[in-house]
Amino acid sequence: METVSSSVHTRPTPDHTRPDISVLVDKEVGEKGGSRSVSEGSLTPSDTEKNPCGVVDESIEPPYGWVVVGAAFFVQALIVGTINSFGAYQDLYVKDMYKTVSTSQISLVGCLTPAIMNLSGLFTGSFADYFGYRTSALLGSLIMTVALLMTSVSSQLWHLYLTQGALYGIGGSLAFLTSITIPSQWFKRRRGLATGIAASGGGAGGLVLSPVIVALLAKVGYRWTVSIMSLIHLVVLLPAVALFRCRIESGRDRQKRMQREKASMTPEAREALEAKEPLRRVRILDFSVVKEIKFLLLFFSIFAIALSYTVPLFYFPTYARLNGVNASMSSLLVGIINGGMGVGRLVLGLAGDHIGDVNSLVLSMVFSSVCIFFLWIFAKSLAMMVVFCFIYGFWAGSCITLVPNVAAHLCGIGRLASVCGIVFAGFAVGILVGSPAAGYFLDTLGHSTNFLPLQLWTGCVMAVSSIIAIALKVTMDRRLFAKV
């Protein structure tokens, strides 16, 4: 299946410098007094008149962009907050519902959700670029709502694999990719701040949802808790995604426009269009970006961080209880990690506007590794646990949310959802491997009580991700303090 490319590049690379015949088409139509229509998910009427070729002036940052950022904040809050609060459910699964099942098997439910959410990005990114961000996010919202309703009636662990894990992950992918990448269409100079605000919703959502879920589980029970969460998804997500609006055309809208314009062209212009046709089309799954060494370094740095990213989120409640912390406070510590993530995403996103997004990514990965080796291993008291949870969340939370900014820097914004989908697919594989591997180290080497093997695994793979991120920075600019 092929679609018309809608790439808009701020920093073209050799693979993206080919001439776009749409300029010739629009010139021809303009001379004949043609006009282009505006549909959901494309330009506003005023933007259309100023940009007949579909090219957005990124130096202009319209005020409506902040409405989009606010809507993306709430989408991120619910999706990421729900996923990062899985520790509250896992605690119940381990202690009550599935006592005879190993920790690694139960943790697979929690890691399936972000794994499938990100792995689905290979397809949902292209879906969003072609059908429009609002359509993609709306479909995802409905799927997540249904997934939670089905989770509430699940009675076996494999049911949770399919509902809370796989189905919620697919719906989350459709809405997550759009909400994390759409701010980049509205901002360039303040892209880091805008994306940071949107992404900080994930931390804020986790900070709020984790204790709420624990309280609901205690008061109304498991099934009613999940049903209430399903209703919250419906009530919050539908109004939020209704506010999504893109500044560039979806692939479907552009394809229709080009077909109309081709029909109204002179024979000479039509011949030129047909001669250039292969240059205007890309496959629905376009992997040409993987030929770029800079993209590959970004991809593998994110893959490496994924091997350890969710380990503290999933295992810290168990670690805290083994060190004398009660169940409610253990779950609250996960909320503190999420709160730190919210603050860190905002601060490092803003920092990226000043020191460069790649530099911010390097800092987040390096200090995440430092937190594991020098804080978690020595966190035996409640006070030290609180310090670790917030600082780790502050640095680790930005490792993923800086990806759209770095990807836009490397590849442009025209296919941003598709490009990020490839990166997040690598993140998914890392999660799928990393969390069960950590559970294996805990169960076998640590005999379910000694967390040191798990902690060493987590810190080492984070150190590897830091080295790869540093290689990306050096590849882009060898100067130590260069803004990249």
Short mmCIF file of C-alpha atoms in Angstrom, two decimals:
data_model
loop_
_atom_site.label_atom_id
_atom_site.label_comp_id
_atom_site.label_asym_id
_atom_site.label_seq_id
_atom_site.Cartn_x
_atom_site.Cartn_y
_atom_site.Cartn_z
CA MET A 1 0.00 0.00 0.00
CA GLU A 2 1.31 3.42 -0.89
CA THR A 3 0.41 6.91 0.19
CA VAL A 4 1.44 10.35 -0.88
CA SER A 5 4.31 11.64 1.20
CA SER A 6 3.58 14.74 3.27
CA SER A 7 7.10 15.32 4.56
CA VAL A 8 8.03 18.80 5.72
CA HIS A 9 11.68 19.11 6.66
CA THR A 10 13.33 21.71 8.76
CA ARG A 11 16.80 20.17 8.39
CA PRO A 12 16.85 18.00 5.27
CA THR A 13 19.17 15.02 5.12
CA PRO A 14 20.54 13.52 1.91
CA ASP A 15 17.60 11.09 1.78
CA HIS A 16 15.12 13.89 2.03
CA THR A 17 16.36 16.48 -0.42
CA ARG A 18 14.52 15.28 -3.49
CA PRO A 19 12.35 17.82 -5.34
CA ASP A 20 8.65 17.75 -4.53
CA ILE A 21 6.45 17.91 -7.60
CA SER A 22 3.64 19.30 -5.45
CA VAL A 23 5.26 22.73 -5.87
CA LEU A 24 4.74 22.46 -9.62
CA VAL A 25 1.22 21.19 -9.11
CA ASP A 26 0.26 23.98 -6.73
CA LYS A 27 1.81 26.59 -9.00
CA GLU A 28 -0.26 25.28 -11.90
CA VAL A 29 -3.43 25.25 -9.85
CA GLY A 30 -2.71 28.68 -8.44
CA GLU A 31 -2.36 30.14 -11.91
CA LYS A 32 -5.77 28.72 -12.81
CA GLY A 33 -7.42 30.10 -9.71
CA GLY A 34 -7.75 26.77 -7.96
CA SER A 35 -8.12 26.38 -4.22
CA ARG A 36 -7.46 23.59 -1.80
CA SER A 37 -9.99 22.34 0.65
CA VAL A 38 -9.50 22.04 4.37
CA SER A 39 -10.63 18.99 6.28
CA GLU A 40 -10.23 17.65 9.79
CA GLY A 41 -6.62 17.24 10.78
CA SER A 42 -5.22 19.63 8.17
CA LEU A 43 -4.46 23.33 7.94
CA THR A 44 -6.77 26.08 9.02
CA PRO A 45 -8.28 28.21 6.20
CA SER A 46 -5.85 31.07 6.85
CA ASP A 47 -2.87 28.72 6.85
CA THR A 48 -4.10 27.22 3.60
CA GLU A 49 -4.14 30.57 1.85
CA LYS A 50 -0.62 31.36 3.06
CA ASN A 51 0.80 27.87 2.40
CA PRO A 52 -0.80 26.49 -0.78
CA CYS A 53 1.91 23.82 -1.04
CA GLY A 54 1.25 22.48 2.44
CA VAL A 55 4.56 23.84 3.80
CA VAL A 56 4.25 25.28 7.30
CA ASP A 57 6.26 28.31 8.36
CA GLU A 58 7.67 26.89 11.60
CA SER A 59 8.87 30.31 12.75
CA ILE A 60 5.21 31.17 13.36
CA GLU A 61 3.84 29.58 16.54
CA PRO A 62 0.04 30.18 16.63
CA PRO A 63 -1.67 30.55 20.03
CA TYR A 64 -3.92 27.54 19.33
CA GLY A 65 -0.81 25.42 19.69
CA TRP A 66 -1.07 25.80 23.46
CA VAL A 67 -4.63 24.41 23.35
CA VAL A 68 -3.24 21.38 21.53
CA VAL A 69 -0.48 21.06 24.12
CA GLY A 70 -3.03 21.18 26.94
CA ALA A 71 -5.14 18.48 25.30
CA ALA A 72 -2.03 16.33 24.76
CA PHE A 73 -1.17 16.77 28.46
CA PHE A 74 -4.43 15.11 29.54
CA VAL A 75 -4.06 12.30 27.00
CA GLN A 76 -0.54 11.60 28.24
CA ALA A 77 -1.68 11.82 31.87
CA LEU A 78 -4.24 9.08 31.47
CA ILE A 79 -2.31 6.70 29.20
CA VAL A 80 1.17 6.91 30.71
CA GLY A 81 -0.19 7.37 34.21
CA THR A 82 -2.25 4.20 33.91
CA ILE A 83 0.67 2.18 32.56
CA ASN A 84 3.11 3.48 35.16
CA SER A 85 0.63 2.69 37.93
CA PHE A 86 0.64 -1.00 37.11
CA GLY A 87 2.66 -1.59 40.27
CA ALA A 88 -0.54 -1.06 42.28
CA TYR A 89 -2.25 -3.87 40.34
CA GLN A 90 0.85 -6.08 40.41
CA ASP A 91 0.97 -5.88 44.19
CA LEU A 92 -2.61 -7.21 44.32
CA TYR A 93 -1.92 -9.89 41.72
CA VAL A 94 1.15 -11.18 43.59
CA LYS A 95 -0.36 -11.10 47.10
CA ASP A 96 -3.94 -12.16 46.42
CA MET A 97 -5.28 -12.99 42.97
CA TYR A 98 -2.42 -15.10 41.54
CA LYS A 99 -0.40 -16.31 44.52
CA THR A 100 0.85 -19.44 42.78
CA VAL A 101 2.22 -17.60 39.73
CA SER A 102 5.83 -16.36 39.57
CA THR A 103 6.66 -12.67 39.79
CA SER A 104 8.13 -12.61 36.29
CA GLN A 105 4.92 -14.06 34.79
CA ILE A 106 2.79 -11.41 36.49
CA SER A 107 5.14 -8.59 35.56
CA LEU A 108 4.73 -9.64 31.93
CA VAL A 109 1.23 -8.15 32.03
CA GLY A 110 2.64 -4.78 32.97
CA CYS A 111 5.45 -4.83 30.43
CA LEU A 112 3.19 -6.12 27.63
CA THR A 113 1.19 -2.90 27.72
CA PRO A 114 4.02 -0.43 26.98
CA ALA A 115 5.75 -3.02 24.79
CA ILE A 116 2.78 -3.52 22.49
CA MET A 117 1.91 0.18 22.65
CA ASN A 118 5.34 1.08 21.32
CA LEU A 119 5.76 -1.91 19.00
CA SER A 120 2.45 -1.05 17.36
CA GLY A 121 4.00 2.30 16.49
CA LEU A 122 5.40 0.66 13.35
CA PHE A 123 1.84 0.72 12.06
CA THR A 124 0.00 3.33 14.14
CA GLY A 125 2.53 6.03 13.30
CA SER A 126 1.85 5.57 9.59
CA PHE A 127 -1.88 5.33 10.36
CA ALA A 128 -1.79 8.71 12.11
CA ASP A 129 0.25 10.36 9.35
CA TYR A 130 -2.17 9.07 6.71
CA PHE A 131 -5.62 9.31 8.33
CA GLY A 132 -4.98 12.25 10.67
CA TYR A 133 -3.99 12.62 14.30
CA ARG A 134 -7.48 13.24 15.63
CA THR A 135 -8.92 10.15 13.95
CA SER A 136 -6.07 8.02 15.29
CA ALA A 137 -6.40 9.34 18.85
CA LEU A 138 -10.18 8.92 18.87
CA LEU A 139 -9.96 5.30 17.76
CA GLY A 140 -7.29 4.62 20.37
CA SER A 141 -9.40 6.16 23.14
CA LEU A 142 -12.33 3.87 22.35
CA ILE A 143 -10.11 0.78 22.21
CA MET A 144 -8.57 1.56 25.62
CA THR A 145 -12.00 2.04 27.16
CA VAL A 146 -13.15 -1.35 25.87
CA ALA A 147 -9.89 -2.98 26.99
CA LEU A 148 -10.40 -1.89 30.59
CA LEU A 149 -14.02 -3.04 30.59
CA MET A 150 -12.85 -6.46 29.45
CA THR A 151 -10.11 -6.44 32.10
CA SER A 152 -12.71 -5.94 34.81
CA VAL A 153 -14.32 -9.29 33.97
CA SER A 154 -11.06 -11.21 33.46
CA SER A 155 -10.58 -14.20 35.74
CA GLN A 156 -7.31 -15.76 34.56
CA LEU A 157 -3.81 -14.41 34.00
CA TRP A 158 -3.87 -15.03 30.26
CA HIS A 159 -7.02 -12.90 30.07
CA LEU A 160 -4.97 -10.02 31.44
CA TYR A 161 -2.30 -10.62 28.80
CA LEU A 162 -4.94 -10.03 26.13
CA THR A 163 -6.91 -7.17 27.72
CA GLN A 164 -4.84 -5.11 30.15
CA GLY A 165 -1.73 -5.97 28.16
CA ALA A 166 -2.27 -6.30 24.40
CA LEU A 167 -5.58 -4.53 23.68
CA TYR A 168 -4.87 -1.55 25.93
CA GLY A 169 -1.42 -1.31 24.36
CA ILE A 170 -2.82 -1.11 20.82
CA GLY A 171 -5.29 1.61 21.78
CA GLY A 172 -2.63 3.43 23.74
CA SER A 173 -0.33 3.42 20.72
CA LEU A 174 -2.89 5.19 18.53
CA ALA A 175 -3.39 7.96 21.07
CA PHE A 176 0.10 8.13 22.62
CA LEU A 177 2.05 8.70 19.39
CA THR A 178 -0.25 11.50 18.28
CA SER A 179 -0.24 13.26 21.64
CA ILE A 180 3.57 13.15 22.02
CA THR A 181 4.36 14.28 18.46
CA ILE A 182 1.63 16.82 17.70
CA PRO A 183 3.27 19.70 19.69
CA SER A 184 6.23 19.56 17.28
CA GLN A 185 3.92 20.65 14.45
CA TRP A 186 2.98 23.83 16.30
CA PHE A 187 6.34 24.84 17.77
CA LYS A 188 9.97 25.04 16.72
CA ARG A 189 11.69 27.65 18.89
CA ARG A 190 9.79 26.45 21.97
CA ARG A 191 9.39 22.84 20.85
CA GLY A 192 11.18 21.44 23.89
CA LEU A 193 8.96 23.36 26.30
CA ALA A 194 5.77 22.45 24.44
CA THR A 195 6.63 18.76 24.21
CA GLY A 196 7.83 18.80 27.82
CA ILE A 197 4.52 20.20 29.04
CA ALA A 198 2.57 17.59 27.09
CA ALA A 199 4.83 14.74 28.22
CA SER A 200 4.78 15.87 31.85
CA GLY A 201 1.16 14.79 31.86
CA GLY A 202 2.41 11.21 32.10
CA GLY A 203 4.19 11.95 35.37
CA ALA A 204 1.30 13.96 36.75
CA GLY A 205 -1.12 11.20 35.81
CA GLY A 206 0.99 8.57 37.54
CA LEU A 207 1.31 10.73 40.65
CA VAL A 208 -2.48 11.06 40.87
CA LEU A 209 -3.62 7.68 39.55
CA SER A 210 -1.34 5.41 41.57
CA PRO A 211 -2.74 6.35 45.02
CA VAL A 212 -6.26 6.64 43.57
CA ILE A 213 -6.08 3.10 42.23
CA VAL A 214 -4.77 1.81 45.56
CA ALA A 215 -7.59 3.56 47.42
CA LEU A 216 -10.23 2.26 45.02
CA LEU A 217 -8.89 -1.29 45.26
CA ALA A 218 -9.21 -1.12 49.03
CA LYS A 219 -12.71 0.41 49.04
CA VAL A 220 -14.63 -0.97 46.06
CA GLY A 221 -12.57 -3.97 45.00
CA TYR A 222 -10.73 -4.95 41.84
CA ARG A 223 -13.57 -5.21 39.31
CA TRP A 224 -15.21 -1.90 40.21
CA THR A 225 -11.83 -0.17 40.26
CA VAL A 226 -11.03 -1.20 36.68
CA SER A 227 -14.58 -0.32 35.55
CA ILE A 228 -14.25 3.16 37.05
CA MET A 229 -10.91 3.60 35.27
CA SER A 230 -12.62 2.66 32.01
CA LEU A 231 -15.25 5.35 32.53
CA ILE A 232 -12.55 7.92 33.36
CA HIS A 233 -10.84 7.12 30.06
CA LEU A 234 -14.02 7.76 28.12
CA VAL A 235 -14.87 11.02 29.91
CA VAL A 236 -11.37 12.52 29.75
CA LEU A 237 -10.02 11.34 26.41
CA LEU A 238 -12.91 12.08 24.06
CA PRO A 239 -13.04 15.86 24.78
CA ALA A 240 -9.23 16.07 24.76
CA VAL A 241 -8.68 14.43 21.37
CA ALA A 242 -11.50 16.53 19.90
CA LEU A 243 -9.17 19.53 20.34
CA PHE A 244 -6.37 17.96 18.27
CA ARG A 245 -5.66 19.86 15.06
CA CYS A 246 -2.69 19.45 12.75
CA ARG A 247 -0.82 22.16 10.83
CA ILE A 248 0.15 19.83 8.02
CA GLU A 249 -2.09 17.72 5.85
CA SER A 250 -2.68 14.07 6.53
CA GLY A 251 -1.54 11.75 3.78
CA ARG A 252 -5.13 10.99 2.80
CA ASP A 253 -6.06 14.67 2.53
CA ARG A 254 -3.01 15.44 0.45
CA GLN A 255 -3.64 12.47 -1.84
CA LYS A 256 -7.17 13.67 -2.52
CA ARG A 257 -5.99 17.23 -3.14
CA MET A 258 -3.29 16.11 -5.54
CA GLN A 259 -5.78 14.00 -7.47
CA ARG A 260 -8.12 16.98 -7.85
CA GLU A 261 -5.30 19.25 -8.91
CA LYS A 262 -3.92 16.69 -11.36
CA ALA A 263 -7.31 16.58 -13.07
CA SER A 264 -7.24 20.36 -13.59
CA MET A 265 -3.66 20.58 -14.91
CA THR A 266 -2.46 21.27 -18.43
CA PRO A 267 -1.08 18.28 -20.37
CA GLU A 268 2.51 19.55 -19.91
CA ALA A 269 2.20 19.80 -16.14
CA ARG A 270 0.46 16.41 -16.00
CA GLU A 271 3.32 14.80 -17.91
CA ALA A 272 5.83 16.33 -15.48
CA LEU A 273 3.75 15.04 -12.56
CA GLU A 274 3.62 11.51 -13.97
CA ALA A 275 7.38 11.56 -14.59
CA LYS A 276 8.01 12.49 -10.94
CA GLU A 277 5.35 10.17 -9.48
CA PRO A 278 7.82 7.72 -7.83
CA LEU A 279 9.37 10.61 -5.92
CA ARG A 280 6.06 11.67 -4.42
CA ARG A 281 5.08 8.32 -3.02
CA VAL A 282 6.34 6.31 -0.09
CA ARG A 283 5.29 2.94 1.24
CA ILE A 284 2.97 2.87 4.22
CA LEU A 285 5.92 1.33 6.14
CA ASP A 286 8.88 3.47 5.08
CA PHE A 287 12.14 2.33 6.66
CA SER A 288 14.46 4.50 4.56
CA VAL A 289 15.39 6.45 7.68
CA VAL A 290 17.25 3.43 9.10
CA LYS A 291 20.01 4.06 6.57
CA GLU A 292 21.10 7.09 8.61
CA ILE A 293 23.78 6.41 11.25
CA LYS A 294 22.42 9.17 13.49
CA PHE A 295 18.97 7.63 13.49
CA LEU A 296 20.43 4.20 14.29
CA LEU A 297 22.30 5.62 17.27
CA LEU A 298 19.07 7.17 18.54
CA PHE A 299 17.24 3.89 17.97
CA PHE A 300 19.73 1.74 19.88
CA SER A 301 20.12 4.19 22.75
CA ILE A 302 16.35 4.05 23.28
CA PHE A 303 16.37 0.26 22.95
CA ALA A 304 19.05 0.01 25.65
CA ILE A 305 17.28 2.34 28.08
CA ALA A 306 14.07 0.35 27.59
CA LEU A 307 15.74 -2.74 29.06
CA SER A 308 15.70 -1.02 32.45
CA TYR A 309 13.23 1.86 32.20
CA THR A 310 10.21 0.14 33.77
CA VAL A 311 12.10 -1.95 36.34
CA PRO A 312 11.87 0.58 39.24
CA LEU A 313 8.23 1.29 38.38
CA PHE A 314 7.23 -2.37 38.53
CA TYR A 315 9.51 -3.71 41.27
CA PHE A 316 9.94 -0.85 43.72
CA PRO A 317 6.73 -1.54 45.70
CA THR A 318 7.96 -5.08 46.38
CA TYR A 319 11.44 -3.77 47.26
CA ALA A 320 9.96 -1.23 49.67
CA ARG A 321 7.80 -3.82 51.46
CA LEU A 322 10.82 -6.11 51.94
CA ASN A 323 12.51 -3.17 53.66
CA GLY A 324 9.66 -2.57 56.11
CA VAL A 325 7.46 -0.09 54.22
CA ASN A 326 3.69 -0.73 54.33
CA ALA A 327 1.66 -1.45 51.18
CA SER A 328 0.03 1.98 50.82
CA MET A 329 3.34 3.82 51.19
CA SER A 330 4.99 1.39 48.75
CA SER A 331 2.47 2.32 46.08
CA LEU A 332 2.87 6.00 46.93
CA LEU A 333 6.58 5.68 46.14
CA VAL A 334 5.64 4.73 42.58
CA GLY A 335 3.55 7.89 42.51
CA ILE A 336 6.64 9.85 43.54
CA ILE A 337 8.56 8.36 40.62
CA ASN A 338 5.78 9.50 38.32
CA GLY A 339 5.77 12.94 39.92
CA GLY A 340 9.51 13.23 39.37
CA MET A 341 8.97 12.22 35.75
CA GLY A 342 6.45 15.01 35.29
CA VAL A 343 8.83 17.63 36.66
CA GLY A 344 11.82 16.23 34.76
CA ARG A 345 10.03 16.15 31.43
CA LEU A 346 9.10 19.79 31.79
CA VAL A 347 12.54 20.94 32.99
CA LEU A 348 14.61 18.91 30.51
CA GLY A 349 12.24 19.78 27.68
CA LEU A 350 12.79 23.45 28.45
CA ALA A 351 16.53 22.82 28.79
CA GLY A 352 16.51 21.26 25.34
CA ASP A 353 15.43 24.60 23.86
CA HIS A 354 18.61 26.16 25.30
CA ILE A 355 21.30 23.46 25.29
CA GLY A 356 19.92 21.18 22.57
CA ASP A 357 17.61 18.18 22.68
CA VAL A 358 20.39 15.64 22.14
CA ASN A 359 22.37 17.10 25.04
CA SER A 360 19.27 16.85 27.24
CA LEU A 361 18.86 13.22 26.19
CA VAL A 362 22.48 12.45 27.13
CA LEU A 363 22.06 14.07 30.55
CA SER A 364 18.85 12.16 31.27
CA MET A 365 20.43 8.80 30.47
CA VAL A 366 23.70 9.40 32.30
CA PHE A 367 22.06 10.56 35.52
CA SER A 368 19.45 7.79 35.38
CA SER A 369 22.30 5.28 35.52
CA VAL A 370 23.97 7.21 38.34
CA CYS A 371 20.72 7.10 40.34
CA ILE A 372 20.59 3.30 40.17
CA PHE A 373 24.21 2.73 41.22
CA PHE A 374 24.49 5.41 43.90
CA LEU A 375 20.96 5.81 45.26
CA TRP A 376 18.78 2.72 44.80
CA ILE A 377 21.40 0.21 45.93
CA PHE A 378 21.84 2.16 49.18
CA ALA A 379 18.17 3.12 49.71
CA LYS A 380 17.22 1.15 52.82
CA SER A 381 15.30 3.79 54.76
CA LEU A 382 12.01 5.39 53.73
CA ALA A 383 13.66 8.81 53.40
CA MET A 384 16.31 7.47 51.00
CA MET A 385 13.61 5.66 49.02
CA VAL A 386 11.70 8.91 48.57
CA VAL A 387 14.86 10.70 47.44
CA PHE A 388 15.70 7.94 44.95
CA CYS A 389 12.16 7.76 43.54
CA PHE A 390 11.93 11.47 42.82
CA ILE A 391 15.45 11.88 41.42
CA TYR A 392 15.21 8.75 39.30
CA GLY A 393 11.84 9.86 37.94
CA PHE A 394 13.21 13.33 37.22
CA TRP A 395 16.02 12.03 35.00
CA ALA A 396 14.56 8.83 33.55
CA GLY A 397 11.20 10.27 32.52
CA SER A 398 12.73 12.41 29.80
CA CYS A 399 14.63 9.59 28.10
CA ILE A 400 11.55 8.70 26.07
CA THR A 401 9.73 12.01 25.78
CA LEU A 402 12.75 13.74 24.24
CA VAL A 403 12.60 11.31 21.31
CA PRO A 404 10.12 13.36 19.20
CA ASN A 405 12.27 16.48 19.57
CA VAL A 406 15.47 14.64 18.63
CA ALA A 407 13.69 12.86 15.76
CA ALA A 408 12.32 16.17 14.45
CA HIS A 409 15.86 17.55 14.64
CA LEU A 410 17.19 14.62 12.61
CA CYS A 411 14.36 13.87 10.16
CA GLY A 412 11.92 16.82 10.06
CA ILE A 413 8.25 16.91 11.11
CA GLY A 414 6.54 15.66 7.95
CA ARG A 415 6.68 11.96 8.93
CA LEU A 416 7.35 12.45 12.62
CA ALA A 417 4.75 9.97 13.85
CA SER A 418 6.09 7.28 11.51
CA VAL A 419 9.72 7.89 12.47
CA CYS A 420 8.92 7.94 16.18
CA GLY A 421 6.90 4.79 15.68
CA ILE A 422 10.05 2.97 14.54
CA VAL A 423 12.03 4.24 17.54
CA PHE A 424 9.28 3.34 19.99
CA ALA A 425 9.07 -0.13 18.45
CA GLY A 426 12.67 -0.65 19.54
CA PHE A 427 11.68 0.65 22.96
CA ALA A 428 8.91 -1.94 23.02
CA VAL A 429 11.27 -4.83 22.37
CA GLY A 430 13.53 -3.57 25.15
CA ILE A 431 10.66 -3.47 27.64
CA LEU A 432 9.47 -6.91 26.62
CA VAL A 433 12.93 -8.32 27.33
CA GLY A 434 14.08 -6.10 30.18
CA SER A 435 11.36 -6.41 32.82
CA PRO A 436 11.09 -10.23 32.74
CA ALA A 437 14.91 -10.41 32.72
CA ALA A 438 14.95 -8.31 35.87
CA GLY A 439 12.37 -10.64 37.40
CA TYR A 440 14.56 -13.61 36.46
CA PHE A 441 17.57 -12.06 38.23
CA LEU A 442 15.42 -11.39 41.29
CA ASP A 443 13.90 -14.88 41.42
CA THR A 444 17.03 -16.90 40.65
CA LEU A 445 20.12 -14.95 41.69
CA GLY A 446 18.34 -12.93 44.37
CA HIS A 447 16.06 -15.73 45.60
CA SER A 448 13.12 -13.23 45.51
CA THR A 449 14.55 -11.21 48.42
CA ASN A 450 17.96 -9.88 47.34
CA PHE A 451 17.50 -7.03 44.86
CA LEU A 452 21.20 -6.42 44.15
CA PRO A 453 21.36 -8.57 40.95
CA LEU A 454 18.27 -6.76 39.63
CA GLN A 455 19.75 -3.37 40.52
CA LEU A 456 23.07 -4.14 38.84
CA TRP A 457 21.30 -5.29 35.68
CA THR A 458 19.25 -2.08 35.62
CA GLY A 459 22.23 0.22 36.15
CA CYS A 460 24.46 -1.53 33.61
CA VAL A 461 22.03 -1.38 30.70
CA MET A 462 21.34 2.28 31.51
CA ALA A 463 25.09 2.91 31.32
CA VAL A 464 25.16 1.29 27.88
CA SER A 465 22.33 3.56 26.69
CA SER A 466 24.29 6.57 27.95
CA ILE A 467 27.36 5.57 25.93
CA ILE A 468 25.30 5.24 22.74
CA ALA A 469 23.63 8.61 23.35
CA ILE A 470 27.03 10.22 23.82
CA ALA A 471 28.10 8.67 20.50
CA LEU A 472 25.08 10.32 18.85
CA LYS A 473 26.06 13.70 20.29
CA VAL A 474 29.69 13.30 19.11
CA THR A 475 28.53 12.23 15.64
CA MET A 476 26.44 15.38 15.33
CA ASP A 477 29.03 17.78 16.78
CA ARG A 478 32.35 16.92 18.45
CA ARG A 479 32.48 20.18 20.40
CA LEU A 480 31.79 19.52 24.08
CA PHE A 481 29.40 22.42 24.65
CA ALA A 482 27.85 22.61 21.17
CA LYS A 483 24.07 22.95 21.11
CA VAL A 484 22.69 19.83 19.42
#
